[in-house]
PDB file of C-alpha atoms in Angstrom:
ATOM      1  CA  UNK A 178       7.341  82.932  26.072  1.00 58.00           C
ATOM      2  CA  UNK A 179       4.111  81.037  26.724  1.00 71.00           C
ATOM      3  CA  UNK A 180       3.278  83.453  29.527  1.00 90.00           C
ATOM      4  CA  UNK A 181       3.834  86.442  27.218  1.00 86.00           C
ATOM      5  CA  UNK A 182       1.580  84.843  24.619  1.00 88.00           C
ATOM      6  CA  UNK A 183      -1.099  84.301  27.257  1.00 92.00           C
ATOM      7  CA  UNK A 184      -0.883  87.957  28.298  1.00 93.00           C
ATOM      8  CA  UNK A 185      -0.915  89.158  24.677  1.00 94.00           C
ATOM      9  CA  UNK A 186      -3.862  87.010  23.540  1.00 96.00           C
ATOM     10  CA  UNK A 187      -6.744  89.239  24.771  1.00 97.00           C
ATOM     11  CA  UNK A 188      -5.164  92.330  23.203  1.00 96.00           C
ATOM     12  CA  UNK A 189      -4.518  90.549  19.909  1.00 96.00           C
ATOM     13  CA  UNK A 190      -8.050  89.136  19.818  1.00 97.00           C
ATOM     14  CA  UNK A 191      -9.640  92.508  20.604  1.00 96.00           C
ATOM     15  CA  UNK A 192      -7.658  94.388  17.975  1.00 96.00           C
ATOM     16  CA  UNK A 193      -8.248  91.602  15.435  1.00 97.00           C
ATOM     17  CA  UNK A 194     -12.012  91.714  16.002  1.00 97.00           C
ATOM     18  CA  UNK A 195     -11.978  95.506  15.630  1.00 95.00           C
ATOM     19  CA  UNK A 196      -9.869  95.314  12.462  1.00 95.00           C
ATOM     20  CA  UNK A 197     -12.222  92.700  11.011  1.00 96.00           C
ATOM     21  CA  UNK A 198     -15.242  94.928  11.677  1.00 95.00           C
ATOM     22  CA  UNK A 199     -13.484  97.848   9.965  1.00 94.00           C
ATOM     23  CA  UNK A 200     -12.345  95.683   7.017  1.00 94.00           C
ATOM     24  CA  UNK A 201      -8.810  96.781   7.890  1.00 93.00           C
ATOM     25  CA  UNK A 202      -7.152  93.471   8.737  1.00 95.00           C
ATOM     26  CA  UNK A 203      -4.335  93.957   6.208  1.00 94.00           C
ATOM     27  CA  UNK A 204      -3.531  97.495   7.418  1.00 93.00           C
ATOM     28  CA  UNK A 205      -3.536  96.427  11.062  1.00 95.00           C
ATOM     29  CA  UNK A 206      -1.401  93.379  10.295  1.00 95.00           C
ATOM     30  CA  UNK A 207       1.233  95.548   8.621  1.00 93.00           C
ATOM     31  CA  UNK A 208       1.167  98.181  11.365  1.00 92.00           C
ATOM     32  CA  UNK A 209       1.383  95.613  14.159  1.00 94.00           C
ATOM     33  CA  UNK A 210       4.176  93.722  12.399  1.00 94.00           C
ATOM     34  CA  UNK A 211       6.217  96.935  12.264  1.00 91.00           C
ATOM     35  CA  UNK A 212       5.287  97.849  15.837  1.00 92.00           C
ATOM     36  CA  UNK A 213       6.339  94.372  16.956  1.00 92.00           C
ATOM     37  CA  UNK A 214       9.739  94.780  15.311  1.00 92.00           C
ATOM     38  CA  UNK A 215      10.194  98.188  16.924  1.00 90.00           C
ATOM     39  CA  UNK A 216       9.194  96.882  20.370  1.00 90.00           C
ATOM     40  CA  UNK A 217      11.625  93.970  20.021  1.00 90.00           C
ATOM     41  CA  UNK A 218      14.551  96.374  19.466  1.00 90.00           C
ATOM     42  CA  UNK A 219      16.772  96.408  22.563  1.00 92.00           C
ATOM     43  CA  UNK A 220      17.000 100.219  22.774  1.00 89.00           C
ATOM     44  CA  UNK A 221      13.236 100.557  22.532  1.00 87.00           C
ATOM     45  CA  UNK A 222      12.764  97.766  25.079  1.00 87.00           C
ATOM     46  CA  UNK A 223      15.014  99.692  27.482  1.00 90.00           C
ATOM     47  CA  UNK A 224      12.892 102.827  27.030  1.00 87.00           C
ATOM     48  CA  UNK A 225       9.689 100.862  27.596  1.00 85.00           C
ATOM     49  CA  UNK A 226      11.154  99.393  30.787  1.00 87.00           C
ATOM     50  CA  UNK A 227      12.226 102.805  32.128  1.00 90.00           C
ATOM     51  CA  UNK A 228      10.250 103.431  35.335  1.00 90.00           C
ATOM     52  CA  UNK A 229      11.073 107.150  35.154  1.00 92.00           C
ATOM     53  CA  UNK A 230       8.814 107.677  32.130  1.00 90.00           C
ATOM     54  CA  UNK A 231       5.052 107.896  32.358  1.00 91.00           C
ATOM     55  CA  UNK A 232       3.051 105.347  30.391  1.00 89.00           C
ATOM     56  CA  UNK A 233       1.629 108.201  28.300  1.00 88.00           C
ATOM     57  CA  UNK A 234       5.162 109.358  27.416  1.00 90.00           C
ATOM     58  CA  UNK A 235       6.218 105.806  26.512  1.00 88.00           C
ATOM     59  CA  UNK A 236       3.272 105.536  24.105  1.00 88.00           C
ATOM     60  CA  UNK A 237       4.170 108.913  22.563  1.00 88.00           C
ATOM     61  CA  UNK A 238       7.827 107.950  22.128  1.00 86.00           C
ATOM     62  CA  UNK A 239       6.785 104.640  20.633  1.00 85.00           C
ATOM     63  CA  UNK A 240       4.397 106.331  18.182  1.00 86.00           C
ATOM     64  CA  UNK A 241       7.233 108.657  17.130  1.00 85.00           C
ATOM     65  CA  UNK A 242       9.102 105.616  15.753  1.00 83.00           C
ATOM     66  CA  UNK A 243       6.661 105.524  12.833  1.00 82.00           C
ATOM     67  CA  UNK A 244       7.483 107.650   9.778  1.00 79.00           C
ATOM     68  CA  UNK A 245       3.912 108.787   9.217  1.00 82.00           C
ATOM     69  CA  UNK A 246       1.353 109.936  11.777  1.00 83.00           C
ATOM     70  CA  UNK A 247      -0.465 106.941  13.223  1.00 82.00           C
ATOM     71  CA  UNK A 248      -4.156 106.399  12.635  1.00 85.00           C
ATOM     72  CA  UNK A 249      -6.115 107.310  15.742  1.00 88.00           C
ATOM     73  CA  UNK A 250      -7.215 103.711  16.328  1.00 89.00           C
ATOM     74  CA  UNK A 251      -3.610 102.471  16.407  1.00 89.00           C
ATOM     75  CA  UNK A 252      -2.533 105.372  18.616  1.00 88.00           C
ATOM     76  CA  UNK A 253      -5.383 104.513  21.017  1.00 92.00           C
ATOM     77  CA  UNK A 254      -4.380 100.849  21.001  1.00 94.00           C
ATOM     78  CA  UNK A 255      -0.790 101.769  21.869  1.00 91.00           C
ATOM     79  CA  UNK A 256      -2.075 103.998  24.662  1.00 91.00           C
ATOM     80  CA  UNK A 257      -4.198 101.155  26.082  1.00 93.00           C
ATOM     81  CA  UNK A 258      -1.168  98.853  26.005  1.00 93.00           C
ATOM     82  CA  UNK A 259       0.948 101.543  27.677  1.00 90.00           C
ATOM     83  CA  UNK A 260      -1.619 102.260  30.396  1.00 91.00           C
ATOM     84  CA  UNK A 261      -1.687  98.548  31.203  1.00 93.00           C
ATOM     85  CA  UNK A 262       2.131  98.347  31.064  1.00 90.00           C
ATOM     86  CA  UNK A 263       1.923  95.968  28.111  1.00 92.00           C
ATOM     87  CA  UNK A 264       3.768  97.775  25.287  1.00 90.00           C
ATOM     88  CA  UNK A 265       6.519  95.157  25.532  1.00 89.00           C
ATOM     89  CA  UNK A 266       3.940  92.555  24.429  1.00 93.00           C
ATOM     90  CA  UNK A 267       3.690  94.055  20.931  1.00 94.00           C
ATOM     91  CA  UNK A 268       5.836  91.345  19.260  1.00 94.00           C
ATOM     92  CA  UNK A 269       3.516  88.655  20.656  1.00 95.00           C
ATOM     93  CA  UNK A 270       0.395  90.687  19.801  1.00 96.00           C
ATOM     94  CA  UNK A 271       1.659  91.033  16.217  1.00 95.00           C
ATOM     95  CA  UNK A 272       2.389  87.307  15.953  1.00 93.00           C
ATOM     96  CA  UNK A 273      -1.024  86.325  17.318  1.00 95.00           C
ATOM     97  CA  UNK A 274      -2.758  88.852  15.041  1.00 96.00           C
ATOM     98  CA  UNK A 275      -1.017  87.289  12.020  1.00 94.00           C
ATOM     99  CA  UNK A 276      -2.123  83.830  13.162  1.00 92.00           C
ATOM    100  CA  UNK A 277      -5.732  85.011  13.525  1.00 95.00           C
ATOM    101  CA  UNK A 278      -5.519  86.525  10.039  1.00 95.00           C
ATOM    102  CA  UNK A 279      -4.116  83.322   8.548  1.00 93.00           C
ATOM    103  CA  UNK A 280      -6.909  81.359  10.203  1.00 93.00           C
ATOM    104  CA  UNK A 281      -9.517  83.774   8.816  1.00 94.00           C
ATOM    105  CA  UNK A 282      -8.038  83.580   5.321  1.00 94.00           C
ATOM    106  CA  UNK A 283      -7.377  79.822   5.629  1.00 94.00           C
ATOM    107  CA  UNK A 284      -3.704  80.230   4.773  1.00 94.00           C
ATOM    108  CA  UNK A 285      -0.607  78.718   6.314  1.00 93.00           C
ATOM    109  CA  UNK A 286       3.070  79.597   5.936  1.00 92.00           C
ATOM    110  CA  UNK A 287       5.301  76.558   5.827  1.00 94.00           C
ATOM    111  CA  UNK A 288       9.054  76.376   6.305  1.00 95.00           C
ATOM    112  CA  UNK A 289      10.285  73.684   3.943  1.00 95.00           C
ATOM    113  CA  UNK A 290      13.814  72.297   4.175  1.00 96.00           C
ATOM    114  CA  UNK A 291      15.083  70.034   1.426  1.00 95.00           C
ATOM    115  CA  UNK A 292      18.440  68.420   0.716  1.00 93.00           C
ATOM    116  CA  UNK A 293      18.537  70.018  -2.734  1.00 94.00           C
ATOM    117  CA  UNK A 294      17.022  73.104  -4.365  1.00 95.00           C
ATOM    118  CA  UNK A 295      13.430  72.481  -5.504  1.00 94.00           C
ATOM    119  CA  UNK A 296      12.465  73.316  -9.075  1.00 94.00           C
ATOM    120  CA  UNK A 297       9.375  75.437  -9.716  1.00 94.00           C
ATOM    121  CA  UNK A 298       7.450  72.305 -10.750  1.00 96.00           C
ATOM    122  CA  UNK A 299       8.483  70.467  -7.586  1.00 94.00           C
ATOM    123  CA  UNK A 300       7.431  73.443  -5.473  1.00 94.00           C
ATOM    124  CA  UNK A 301       4.025  73.545  -7.171  1.00 96.00           C
ATOM    125  CA  UNK A 302       3.559  69.804  -6.642  1.00 95.00           C
ATOM    126  CA  UNK A 303       4.475  70.194  -2.972  1.00 93.00           C
ATOM    127  CA  UNK A 304       2.128  73.186  -2.575  1.00 94.00           C
ATOM    128  CA  UNK A 305      -0.728  71.234  -4.139  1.00 96.00           C
ATOM    129  CA  UNK A 306      -0.172  68.151  -1.956  1.00 93.00           C
ATOM    130  CA  UNK A 307       0.176  70.172   1.254  1.00 92.00           C
ATOM    131  CA  UNK A 308      -2.847  72.342   0.402  1.00 94.00           C
ATOM    132  CA  UNK A 309      -4.980  69.227   0.047  1.00 94.00           C
ATOM    133  CA  UNK A 310      -3.609  67.649   3.233  1.00 91.00           C
ATOM    134  CA  UNK A 311      -3.952  70.801   5.365  1.00 89.00           C
ATOM    135  CA  UNK A 312      -7.097  72.101   3.617  1.00 92.00           C
ATOM    136  CA  UNK A 313      -5.564  75.578   3.442  1.00 94.00           C
ATOM    137  CA  UNK A 314      -3.817  77.844   0.979  1.00 95.00           C
ATOM    138  CA  UNK A 315      -0.091  77.194   1.398  1.00 94.00           C
ATOM    139  CA  UNK A 316       2.795  79.670   1.221  1.00 93.00           C
ATOM    140  CA  UNK A 317       6.256  78.092   1.134  1.00 94.00           C
ATOM    141  CA  UNK A 318       9.503  79.423   2.537  1.00 95.00           C
ATOM    142  CA  UNK A 319      12.146  77.049   1.212  1.00 95.00           C
ATOM    143  CA  UNK A 320      15.695  76.419   2.403  1.00 96.00           C
ATOM    144  CA  UNK A 321      18.354  73.892   1.499  1.00 96.00           C
ATOM    145  CA  UNK A 322      19.809  71.677   4.241  1.00 95.00           C
ATOM    146  CA  UNK A 323      22.181  69.118   2.732  1.00 94.00           C
ATOM    147  CA  UNK A 324      22.401  67.253   6.050  1.00 94.00           C
ATOM    148  CA  UNK A 325      18.908  65.897   5.315  1.00 94.00           C
ATOM    149  CA  UNK A 326      20.565  63.647   2.692  1.00 93.00           C
ATOM    150  CA  UNK A 327      17.279  63.502   0.758  1.00 93.00           C
ATOM    151  CA  UNK A 328      13.576  64.165   1.206  1.00 92.00           C
ATOM    152  CA  UNK A 329      11.880  67.083   2.910  1.00 94.00           C
ATOM    153  CA  UNK A 330      11.071  68.512   6.356  1.00 95.00           C
ATOM    154  CA  UNK A 331       7.992  70.754   6.619  1.00 94.00           C
ATOM    155  CA  UNK A 332       7.360  72.964   9.671  1.00 94.00           C
ATOM    156  CA  UNK A 333       4.594  75.298  10.743  1.00 89.00           C
ATOM    157  CA  UNK A 334       3.760  76.163  14.311  1.00 79.00           C
ATOM    158  CA  UNK A 335       3.834  72.905  16.255  1.00 81.00           C
ATOM    159  CA  UNK A 336       3.379  70.681  13.167  1.00 88.00           C
ATOM    160  CA  UNK A 337       6.496  68.971  11.788  1.00 92.00           C
ATOM    161  CA  UNK A 338       6.396  66.558   8.861  1.00 92.00           C
ATOM    162  CA  UNK A 339       9.793  64.873   8.575  1.00 94.00           C
ATOM    163  CA  UNK A 340      10.044  62.897   5.350  1.00 93.00           C
ATOM    164  CA  UNK A 341      13.832  63.249   5.120  1.00 94.00           C
ATOM    165  CA  UNK A 342      16.329  60.432   4.768  1.00 94.00           C
ATOM    166  CA  UNK A 343      18.108  61.690   7.897  1.00 94.00           C
ATOM    167  CA  UNK A 344      14.817  61.551   9.835  1.00 92.00           C
ATOM    168  CA  UNK A 345      14.042  58.046   8.597  1.00 93.00           C
ATOM    169  CA  UNK A 346      17.529  56.856   9.567  1.00 92.00           C
ATOM    170  CA  UNK A 347      17.162  58.407  13.032  1.00 92.00           C
ATOM    171  CA  UNK A 348      13.788  56.708  13.550  1.00 94.00           C
ATOM    172  CA  UNK A 349      15.229  53.398  12.357  1.00 93.00           C
ATOM    173  CA  UNK A 350      18.227  53.716  14.708  1.00 93.00           C
ATOM    174  CA  UNK A 351      15.908  54.514  17.617  1.00 93.00           C
ATOM    175  CA  UNK A 352      13.698  51.515  16.822  1.00 93.00           C
ATOM    176  CA  UNK A 353      16.708  49.202  16.617  1.00 93.00           C
ATOM    177  CA  UNK A 354      18.134  50.606  19.849  1.00 86.00           C
ATOM    178  CA  UNK A 355      14.970  49.976  21.875  1.00 66.00           C
TER     179      UNK A 355
END
């Protein structure tokens, strides 16, 4: 996965810079997100891996997955990826593009697990506290995990904030065991 991300990074950066210049970051983000989902489909992945098809044909078949005709810039981007045998990197390109966009807009999506359902007021309090701590606009995706016993676990990228009772008990048990 890390190797795929490394290979995808220059493509994601180039298309992000171009989208930023064109004031089309939102459109590109949506198009790449869809393209990433399509490329991740097993049937599509098999077509992209078929050595009997030319790279040009793979790009054409891929473009045909879209309901509407593709903008020329996106079609050209797909062709560049195909010519370099990198169409399979589209899920990683889409992910990196979204990260670049979030960085530009100073937003962060957080996965928040709690032992119990959070009320709207509790969610707003959590958003405010995390926004101040992270110095970014926060978007929450909440889920209930009763095994936490109490408290909250917040995840984004490689950052994990474990303020759950289960986490505290595990840390205490580890400290007592050492």
